PDB file of C-alpha atoms in Angstrom:
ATOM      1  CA  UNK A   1      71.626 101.137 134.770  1.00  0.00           C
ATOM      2  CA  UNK A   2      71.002 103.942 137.432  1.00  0.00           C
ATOM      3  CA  UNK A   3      70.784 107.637 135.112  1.00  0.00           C
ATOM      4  CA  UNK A   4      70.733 110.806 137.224  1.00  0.00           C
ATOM      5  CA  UNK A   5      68.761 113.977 135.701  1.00  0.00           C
ATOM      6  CA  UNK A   6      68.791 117.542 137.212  1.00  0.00           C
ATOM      7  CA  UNK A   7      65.945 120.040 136.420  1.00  0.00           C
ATOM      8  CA  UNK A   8      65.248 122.915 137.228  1.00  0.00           C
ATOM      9  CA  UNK A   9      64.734 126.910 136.329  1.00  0.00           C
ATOM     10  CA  UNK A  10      67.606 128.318 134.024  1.00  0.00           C
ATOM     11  CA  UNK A  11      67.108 131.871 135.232  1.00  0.00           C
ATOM     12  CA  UNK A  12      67.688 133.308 138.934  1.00  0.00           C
ATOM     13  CA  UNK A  13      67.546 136.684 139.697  1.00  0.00           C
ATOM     14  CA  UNK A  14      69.562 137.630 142.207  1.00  0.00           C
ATOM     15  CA  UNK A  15      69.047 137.400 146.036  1.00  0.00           C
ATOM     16  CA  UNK A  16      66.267 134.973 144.868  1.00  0.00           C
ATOM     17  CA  UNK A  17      66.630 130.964 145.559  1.00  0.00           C
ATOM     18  CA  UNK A  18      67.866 128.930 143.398  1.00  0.00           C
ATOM     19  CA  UNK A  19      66.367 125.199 143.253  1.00  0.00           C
ATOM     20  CA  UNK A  20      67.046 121.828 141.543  1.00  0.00           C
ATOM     21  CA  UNK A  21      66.541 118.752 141.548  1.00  0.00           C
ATOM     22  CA  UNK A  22      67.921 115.379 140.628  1.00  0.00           C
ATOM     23  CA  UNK A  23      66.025 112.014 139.518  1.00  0.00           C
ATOM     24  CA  UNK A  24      67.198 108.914 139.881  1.00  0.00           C
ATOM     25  CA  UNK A  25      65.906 106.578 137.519  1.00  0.00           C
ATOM     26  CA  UNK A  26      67.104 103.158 137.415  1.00  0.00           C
ATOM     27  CA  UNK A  27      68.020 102.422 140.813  1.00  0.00           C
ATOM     28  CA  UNK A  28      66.678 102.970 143.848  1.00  0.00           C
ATOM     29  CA  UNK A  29      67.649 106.807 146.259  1.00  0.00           C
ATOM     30  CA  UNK A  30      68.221 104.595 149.400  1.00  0.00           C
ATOM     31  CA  UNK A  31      70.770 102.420 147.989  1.00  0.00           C
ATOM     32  CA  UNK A  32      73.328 105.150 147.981  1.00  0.00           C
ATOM     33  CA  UNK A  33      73.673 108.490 148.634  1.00  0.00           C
ATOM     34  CA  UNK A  34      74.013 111.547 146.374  1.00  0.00           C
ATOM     35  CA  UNK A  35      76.293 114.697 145.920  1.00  0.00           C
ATOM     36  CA  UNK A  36      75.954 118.665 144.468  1.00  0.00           C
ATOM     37  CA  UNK A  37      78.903 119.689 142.079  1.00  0.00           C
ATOM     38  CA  UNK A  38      78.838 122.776 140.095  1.00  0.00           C
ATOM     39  CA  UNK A  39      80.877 124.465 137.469  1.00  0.00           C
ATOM     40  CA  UNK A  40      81.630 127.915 136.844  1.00  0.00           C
ATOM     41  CA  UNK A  41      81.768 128.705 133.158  1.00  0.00           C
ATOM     42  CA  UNK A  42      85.525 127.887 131.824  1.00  0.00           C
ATOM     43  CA  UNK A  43      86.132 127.370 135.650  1.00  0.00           C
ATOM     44  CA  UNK A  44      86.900 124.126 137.868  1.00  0.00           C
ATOM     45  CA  UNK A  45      84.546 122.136 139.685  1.00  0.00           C
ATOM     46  CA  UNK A  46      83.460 123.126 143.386  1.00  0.00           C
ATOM     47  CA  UNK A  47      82.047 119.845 145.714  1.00  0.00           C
ATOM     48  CA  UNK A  48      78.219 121.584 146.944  1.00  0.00           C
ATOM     49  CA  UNK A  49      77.375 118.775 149.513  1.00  0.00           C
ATOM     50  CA  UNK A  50      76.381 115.683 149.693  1.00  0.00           C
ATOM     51  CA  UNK A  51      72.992 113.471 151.389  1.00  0.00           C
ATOM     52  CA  UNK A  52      71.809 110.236 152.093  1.00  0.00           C
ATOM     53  CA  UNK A  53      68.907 108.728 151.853  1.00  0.00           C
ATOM     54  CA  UNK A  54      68.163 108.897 155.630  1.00  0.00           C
ATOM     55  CA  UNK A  55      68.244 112.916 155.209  1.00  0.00           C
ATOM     56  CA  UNK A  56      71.979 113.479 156.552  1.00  0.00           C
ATOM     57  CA  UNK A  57      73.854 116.195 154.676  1.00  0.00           C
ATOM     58  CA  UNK A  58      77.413 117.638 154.877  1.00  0.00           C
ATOM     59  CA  UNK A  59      78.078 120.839 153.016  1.00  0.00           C
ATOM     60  CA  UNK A  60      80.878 122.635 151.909  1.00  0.00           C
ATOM     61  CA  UNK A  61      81.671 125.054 154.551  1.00  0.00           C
ATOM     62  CA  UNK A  62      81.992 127.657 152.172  1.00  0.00           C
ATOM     63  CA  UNK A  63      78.066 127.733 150.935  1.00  0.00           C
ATOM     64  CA  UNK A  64      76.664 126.239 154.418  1.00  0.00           C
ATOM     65  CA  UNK A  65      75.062 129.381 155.313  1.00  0.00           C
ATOM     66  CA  UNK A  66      72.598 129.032 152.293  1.00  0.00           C
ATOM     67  CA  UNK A  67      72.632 125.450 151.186  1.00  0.00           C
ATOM     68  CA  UNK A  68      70.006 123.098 151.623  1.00  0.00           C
ATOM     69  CA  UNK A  69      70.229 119.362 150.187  1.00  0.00           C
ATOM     70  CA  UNK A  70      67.314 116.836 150.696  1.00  0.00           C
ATOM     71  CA  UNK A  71      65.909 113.543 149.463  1.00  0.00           C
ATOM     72  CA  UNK A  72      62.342 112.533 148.429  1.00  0.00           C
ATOM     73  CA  UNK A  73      62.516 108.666 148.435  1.00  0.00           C
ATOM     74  CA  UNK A  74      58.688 108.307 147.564  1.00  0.00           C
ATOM     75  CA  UNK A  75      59.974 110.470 144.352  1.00  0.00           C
ATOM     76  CA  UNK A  76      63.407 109.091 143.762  1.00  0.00           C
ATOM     77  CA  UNK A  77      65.066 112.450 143.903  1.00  0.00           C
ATOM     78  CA  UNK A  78      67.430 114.880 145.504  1.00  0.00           C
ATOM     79  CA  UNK A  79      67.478 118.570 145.795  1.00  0.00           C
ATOM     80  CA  UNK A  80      69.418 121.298 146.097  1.00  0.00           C
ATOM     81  CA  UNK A  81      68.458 124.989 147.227  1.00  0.00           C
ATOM     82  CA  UNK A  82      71.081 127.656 147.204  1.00  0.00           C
ATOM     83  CA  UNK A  83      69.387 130.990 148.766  1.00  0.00           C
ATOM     84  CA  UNK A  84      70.468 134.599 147.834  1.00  0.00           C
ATOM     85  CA  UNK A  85      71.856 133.971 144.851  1.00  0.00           C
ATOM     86  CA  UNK A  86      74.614 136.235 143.408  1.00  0.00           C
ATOM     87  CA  UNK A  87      76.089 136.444 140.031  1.00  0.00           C
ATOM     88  CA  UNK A  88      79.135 133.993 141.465  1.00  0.00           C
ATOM     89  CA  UNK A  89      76.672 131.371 141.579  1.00  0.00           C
ATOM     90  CA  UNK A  90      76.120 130.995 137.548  1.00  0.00           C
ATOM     91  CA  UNK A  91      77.254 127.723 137.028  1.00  0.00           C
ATOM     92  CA  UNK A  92      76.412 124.202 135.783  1.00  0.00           C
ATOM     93  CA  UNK A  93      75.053 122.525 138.583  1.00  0.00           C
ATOM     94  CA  UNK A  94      75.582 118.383 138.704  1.00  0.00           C
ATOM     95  CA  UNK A  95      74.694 115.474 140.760  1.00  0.00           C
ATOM     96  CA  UNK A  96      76.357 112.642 141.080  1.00  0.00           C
ATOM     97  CA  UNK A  97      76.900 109.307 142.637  1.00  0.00           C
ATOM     98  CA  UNK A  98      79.755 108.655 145.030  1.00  0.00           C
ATOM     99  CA  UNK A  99      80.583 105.156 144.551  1.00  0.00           C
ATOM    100  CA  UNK A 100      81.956 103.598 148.217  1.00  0.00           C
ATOM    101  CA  UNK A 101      83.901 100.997 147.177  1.00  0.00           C
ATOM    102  CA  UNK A 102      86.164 103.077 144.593  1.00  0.00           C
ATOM    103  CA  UNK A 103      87.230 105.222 147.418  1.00  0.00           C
ATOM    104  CA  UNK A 104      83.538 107.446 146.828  1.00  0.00           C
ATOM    105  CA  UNK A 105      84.646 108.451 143.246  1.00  0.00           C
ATOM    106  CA  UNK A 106      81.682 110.011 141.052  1.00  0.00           C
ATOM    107  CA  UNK A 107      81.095 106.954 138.816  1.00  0.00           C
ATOM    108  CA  UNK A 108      77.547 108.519 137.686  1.00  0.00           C
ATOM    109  CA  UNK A 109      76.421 112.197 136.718  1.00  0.00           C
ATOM    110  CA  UNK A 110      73.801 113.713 135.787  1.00  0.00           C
ATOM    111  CA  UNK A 111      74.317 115.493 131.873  1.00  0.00           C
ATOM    112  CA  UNK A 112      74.182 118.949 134.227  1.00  0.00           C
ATOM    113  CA  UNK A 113      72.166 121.808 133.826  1.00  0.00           C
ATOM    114  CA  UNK A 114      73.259 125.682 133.422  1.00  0.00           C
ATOM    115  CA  UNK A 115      71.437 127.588 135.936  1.00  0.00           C
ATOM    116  CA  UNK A 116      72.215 131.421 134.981  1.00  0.00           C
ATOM    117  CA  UNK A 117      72.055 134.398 137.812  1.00  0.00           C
ATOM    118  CA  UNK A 118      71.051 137.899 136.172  1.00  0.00           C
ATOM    119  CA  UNK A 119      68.309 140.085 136.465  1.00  0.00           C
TER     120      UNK A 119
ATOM    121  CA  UNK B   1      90.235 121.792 154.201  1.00  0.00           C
ATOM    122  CA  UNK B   2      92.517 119.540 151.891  1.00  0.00           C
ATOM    123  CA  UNK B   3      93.911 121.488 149.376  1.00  0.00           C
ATOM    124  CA  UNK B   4      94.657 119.808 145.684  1.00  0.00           C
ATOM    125  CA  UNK B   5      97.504 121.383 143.920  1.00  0.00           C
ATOM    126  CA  UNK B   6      97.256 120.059 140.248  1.00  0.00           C
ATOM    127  CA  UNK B   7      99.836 120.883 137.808  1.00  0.00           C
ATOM    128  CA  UNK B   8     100.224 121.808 134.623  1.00  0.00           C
ATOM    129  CA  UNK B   9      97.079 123.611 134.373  1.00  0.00           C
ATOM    130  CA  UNK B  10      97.930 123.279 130.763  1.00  0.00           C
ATOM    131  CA  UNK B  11      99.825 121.557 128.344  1.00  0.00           C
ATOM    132  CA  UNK B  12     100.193 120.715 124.437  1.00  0.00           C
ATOM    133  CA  UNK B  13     100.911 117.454 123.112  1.00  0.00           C
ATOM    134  CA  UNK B  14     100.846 115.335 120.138  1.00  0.00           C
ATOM    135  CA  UNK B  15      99.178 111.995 119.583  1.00  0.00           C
ATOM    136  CA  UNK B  16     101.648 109.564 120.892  1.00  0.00           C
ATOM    137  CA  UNK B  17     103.223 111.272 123.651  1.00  0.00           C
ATOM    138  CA  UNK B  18     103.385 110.392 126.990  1.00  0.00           C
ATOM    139  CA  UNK B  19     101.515 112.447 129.206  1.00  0.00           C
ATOM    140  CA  UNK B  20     101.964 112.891 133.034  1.00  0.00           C
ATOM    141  CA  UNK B  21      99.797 114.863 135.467  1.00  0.00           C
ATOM    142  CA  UNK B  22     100.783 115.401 138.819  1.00  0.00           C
ATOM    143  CA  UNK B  23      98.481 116.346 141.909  1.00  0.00           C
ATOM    144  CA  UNK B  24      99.911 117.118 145.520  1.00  0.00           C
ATOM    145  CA  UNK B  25      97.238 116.863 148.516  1.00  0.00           C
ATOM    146  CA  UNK B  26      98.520 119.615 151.622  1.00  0.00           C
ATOM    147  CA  UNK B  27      97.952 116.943 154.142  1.00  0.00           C
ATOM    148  CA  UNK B  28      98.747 112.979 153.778  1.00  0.00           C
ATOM    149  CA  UNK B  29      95.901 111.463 152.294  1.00  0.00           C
ATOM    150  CA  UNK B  30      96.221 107.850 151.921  1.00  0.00           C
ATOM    151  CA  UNK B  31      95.537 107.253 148.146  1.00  0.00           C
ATOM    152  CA  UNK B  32      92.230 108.891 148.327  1.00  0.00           C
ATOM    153  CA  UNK B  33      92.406 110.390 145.146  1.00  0.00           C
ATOM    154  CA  UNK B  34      90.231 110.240 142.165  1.00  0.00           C
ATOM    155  CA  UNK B  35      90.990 111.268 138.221  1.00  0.00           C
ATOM    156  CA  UNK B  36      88.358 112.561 136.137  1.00  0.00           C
ATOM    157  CA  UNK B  37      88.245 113.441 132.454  1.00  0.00           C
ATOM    158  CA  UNK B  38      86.048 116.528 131.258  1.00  0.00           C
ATOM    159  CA  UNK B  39      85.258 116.759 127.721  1.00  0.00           C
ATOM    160  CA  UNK B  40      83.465 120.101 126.784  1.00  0.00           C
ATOM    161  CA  UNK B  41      79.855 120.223 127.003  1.00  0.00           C
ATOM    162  CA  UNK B  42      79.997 117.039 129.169  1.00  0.00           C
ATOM    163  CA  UNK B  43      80.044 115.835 132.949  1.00  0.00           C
ATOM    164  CA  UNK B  44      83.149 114.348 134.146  1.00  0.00           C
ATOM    165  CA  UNK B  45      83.709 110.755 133.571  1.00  0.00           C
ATOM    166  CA  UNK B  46      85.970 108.949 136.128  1.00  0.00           C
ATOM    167  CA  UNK B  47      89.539 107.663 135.011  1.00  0.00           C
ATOM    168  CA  UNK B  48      90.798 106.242 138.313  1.00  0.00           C
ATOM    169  CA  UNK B  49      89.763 105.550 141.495  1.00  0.00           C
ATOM    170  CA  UNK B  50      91.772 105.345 144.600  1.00  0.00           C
ATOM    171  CA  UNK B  51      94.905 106.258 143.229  1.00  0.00           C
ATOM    172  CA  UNK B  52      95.732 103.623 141.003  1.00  0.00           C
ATOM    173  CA  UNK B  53      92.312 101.429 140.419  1.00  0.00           C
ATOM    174  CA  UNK B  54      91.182 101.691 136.766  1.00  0.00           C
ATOM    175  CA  UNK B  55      87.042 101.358 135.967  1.00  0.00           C
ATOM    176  CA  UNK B  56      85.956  98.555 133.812  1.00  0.00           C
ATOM    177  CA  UNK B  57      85.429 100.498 130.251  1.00  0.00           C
ATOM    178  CA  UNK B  58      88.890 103.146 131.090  1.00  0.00           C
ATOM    179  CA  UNK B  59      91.605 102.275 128.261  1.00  0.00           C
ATOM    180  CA  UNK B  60      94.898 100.885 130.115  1.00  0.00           C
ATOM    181  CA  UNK B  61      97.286 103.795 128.846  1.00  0.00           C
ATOM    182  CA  UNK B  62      95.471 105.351 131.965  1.00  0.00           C
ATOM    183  CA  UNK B  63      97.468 104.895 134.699  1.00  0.00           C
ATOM    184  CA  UNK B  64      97.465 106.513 138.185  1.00  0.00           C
ATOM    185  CA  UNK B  65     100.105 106.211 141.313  1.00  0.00           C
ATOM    186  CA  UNK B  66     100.903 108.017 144.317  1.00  0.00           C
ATOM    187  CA  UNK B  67     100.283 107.857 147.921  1.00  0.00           C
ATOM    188  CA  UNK B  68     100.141 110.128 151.011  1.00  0.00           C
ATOM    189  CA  UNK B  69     100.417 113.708 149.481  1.00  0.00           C
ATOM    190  CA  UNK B  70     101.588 113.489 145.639  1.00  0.00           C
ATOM    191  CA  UNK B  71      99.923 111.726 143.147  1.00  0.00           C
ATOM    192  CA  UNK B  72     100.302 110.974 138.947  1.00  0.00           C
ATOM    193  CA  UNK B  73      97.721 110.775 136.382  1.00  0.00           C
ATOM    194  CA  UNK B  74      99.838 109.294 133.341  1.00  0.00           C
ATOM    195  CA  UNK B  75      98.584 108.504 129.674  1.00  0.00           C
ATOM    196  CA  UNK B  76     101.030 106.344 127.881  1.00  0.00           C
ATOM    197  CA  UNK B  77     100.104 107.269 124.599  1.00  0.00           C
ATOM    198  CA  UNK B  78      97.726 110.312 123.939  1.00  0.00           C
ATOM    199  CA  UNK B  79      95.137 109.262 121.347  1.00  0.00           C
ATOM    200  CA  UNK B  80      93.011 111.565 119.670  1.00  0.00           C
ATOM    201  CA  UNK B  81      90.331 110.898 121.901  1.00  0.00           C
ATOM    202  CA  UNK B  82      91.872 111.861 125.063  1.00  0.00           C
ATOM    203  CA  UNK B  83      91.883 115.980 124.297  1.00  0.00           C
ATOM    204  CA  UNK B  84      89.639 117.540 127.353  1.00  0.00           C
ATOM    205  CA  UNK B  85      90.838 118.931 130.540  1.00  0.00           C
ATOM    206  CA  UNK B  86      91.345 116.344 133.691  1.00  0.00           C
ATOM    207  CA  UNK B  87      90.717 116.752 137.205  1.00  0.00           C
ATOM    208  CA  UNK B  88      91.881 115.536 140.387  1.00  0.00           C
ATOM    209  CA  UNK B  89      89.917 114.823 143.485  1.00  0.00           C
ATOM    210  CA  UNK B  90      90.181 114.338 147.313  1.00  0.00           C
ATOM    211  CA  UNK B  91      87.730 111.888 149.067  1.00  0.00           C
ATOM    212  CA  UNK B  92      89.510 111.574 152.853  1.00  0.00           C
ATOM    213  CA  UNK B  93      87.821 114.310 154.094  1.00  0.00           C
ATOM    214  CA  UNK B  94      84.966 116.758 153.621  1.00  0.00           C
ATOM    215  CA  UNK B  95      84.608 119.228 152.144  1.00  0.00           C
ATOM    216  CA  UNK B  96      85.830 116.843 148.989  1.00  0.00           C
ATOM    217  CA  UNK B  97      88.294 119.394 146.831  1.00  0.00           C
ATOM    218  CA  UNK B  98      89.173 118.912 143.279  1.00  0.00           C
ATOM    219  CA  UNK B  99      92.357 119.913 141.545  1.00  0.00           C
ATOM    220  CA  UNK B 100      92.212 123.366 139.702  1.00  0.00           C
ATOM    221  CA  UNK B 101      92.125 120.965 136.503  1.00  0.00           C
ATOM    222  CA  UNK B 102      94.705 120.495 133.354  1.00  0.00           C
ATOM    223  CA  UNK B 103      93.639 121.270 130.121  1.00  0.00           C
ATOM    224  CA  UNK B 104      95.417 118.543 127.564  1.00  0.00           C
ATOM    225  CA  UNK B 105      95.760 120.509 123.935  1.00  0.00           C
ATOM    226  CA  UNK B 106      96.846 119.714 120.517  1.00  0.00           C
ATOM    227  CA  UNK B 107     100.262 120.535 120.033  1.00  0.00           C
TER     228      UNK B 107
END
């Protein structure tokens, strides 16, 4: 049973970086490859990006300029680094699983973790 | 980048009712959709997969149709249980969008 877990600092101040990262436990990082969602408090939820285990990314155009997703594979994670942070960046930050044959749904999250933007 | 129109953003209903959400894609999408339920405090849980495939484990009054641009989440019989706010989801292109989401009340 693969279980995803992002950690990471619940605090940014602003124009700092903001990193996280997701473990993998269960199953092995090169068997798939991994997405960033995030959530807004009482908002929707905003695709991040998306790598795969050979290091290839795609990012939503809209946070390209300062996104950075990678993979450890000796570590079984992923992470994601969103530089100079603003107070429109508070969120709950996920990562998922995109599962290819169901048409790359998310089939597995992580339980997500608040990351908070203030000084 | 595909834009998800989801409608209602809200509703109210009472255990029993029939429930339909609707989500229109601004460019033909196949059935490259996805339906996710939110619960709050919790990470989305998939409902349906490409359009109209249900995951082992998802209750049958889940049902999902559609293809090209417009697309129906529909829940034959609202249980208690299924209270929490749903989301719909392009996977035909990048950047993936999601539906603005439809928040299913007690009446």
């Amino acid at each position: 049973q693969v279980q995803l877990q992002e950690s990471g600092p619940g605090l940014v101040k602003p124009s700092e970086t903001l990193s996280l990262t997701c473990t993998i436990s269960g199953g092995s990082i090169s068997r798939n490859y991994w997405t960033w969602i995030r959530q807004p408090p009482g908002k929707g939820l905003e695709w991040i990006g998306y790598v795969y285990h050979s290091g290839s990314t795609n990012y939503n155009p809209s946070l390209k300029s300062r996104v950075t997703i990678s993979v450890d594979t000796s570590k079984n994670q992923s992470s994601l680094k969103l530089t100079s942070v603003t107070t429109a960046d508070t969120a709950v930050y996920y990562c998922a699983r995109p599962n290819g044959p169901w048409a790359d749904a998310l089939d597995i999250w992580g339980q997500g973790t608040m990351v908070t933007v203030s000084s | 980048d595909i834009q998800m129109t989801q409608s209602p953003s809200s509703l109210s209903a009472s255990v029993g009712d029939r429930v339909t959400i609707t989500c229109r894609a601004s460019q033909s999408i196949s059935d490259y959709v996805n339906w996710y339920q939110q619960k709050p405090g919790k990470a989305p849980k998939v409902l349906i997969y490409a359009a109209s495939s249900l995951p082992s484990g998802v209750p049958s009054r889940f049902s999902g149709s559609g293809s090209g641009t417009d697309f129906t989440l529909t829940i034959s019989s609202l249980q208690p249980e299924d209270f929490a706010a749903y989301y719909c989801q392009q996977t035909y292109s990048t950047p993936r969008t999601f539906g603005q989401g439809t928040k299913v009340e007690i009446k």
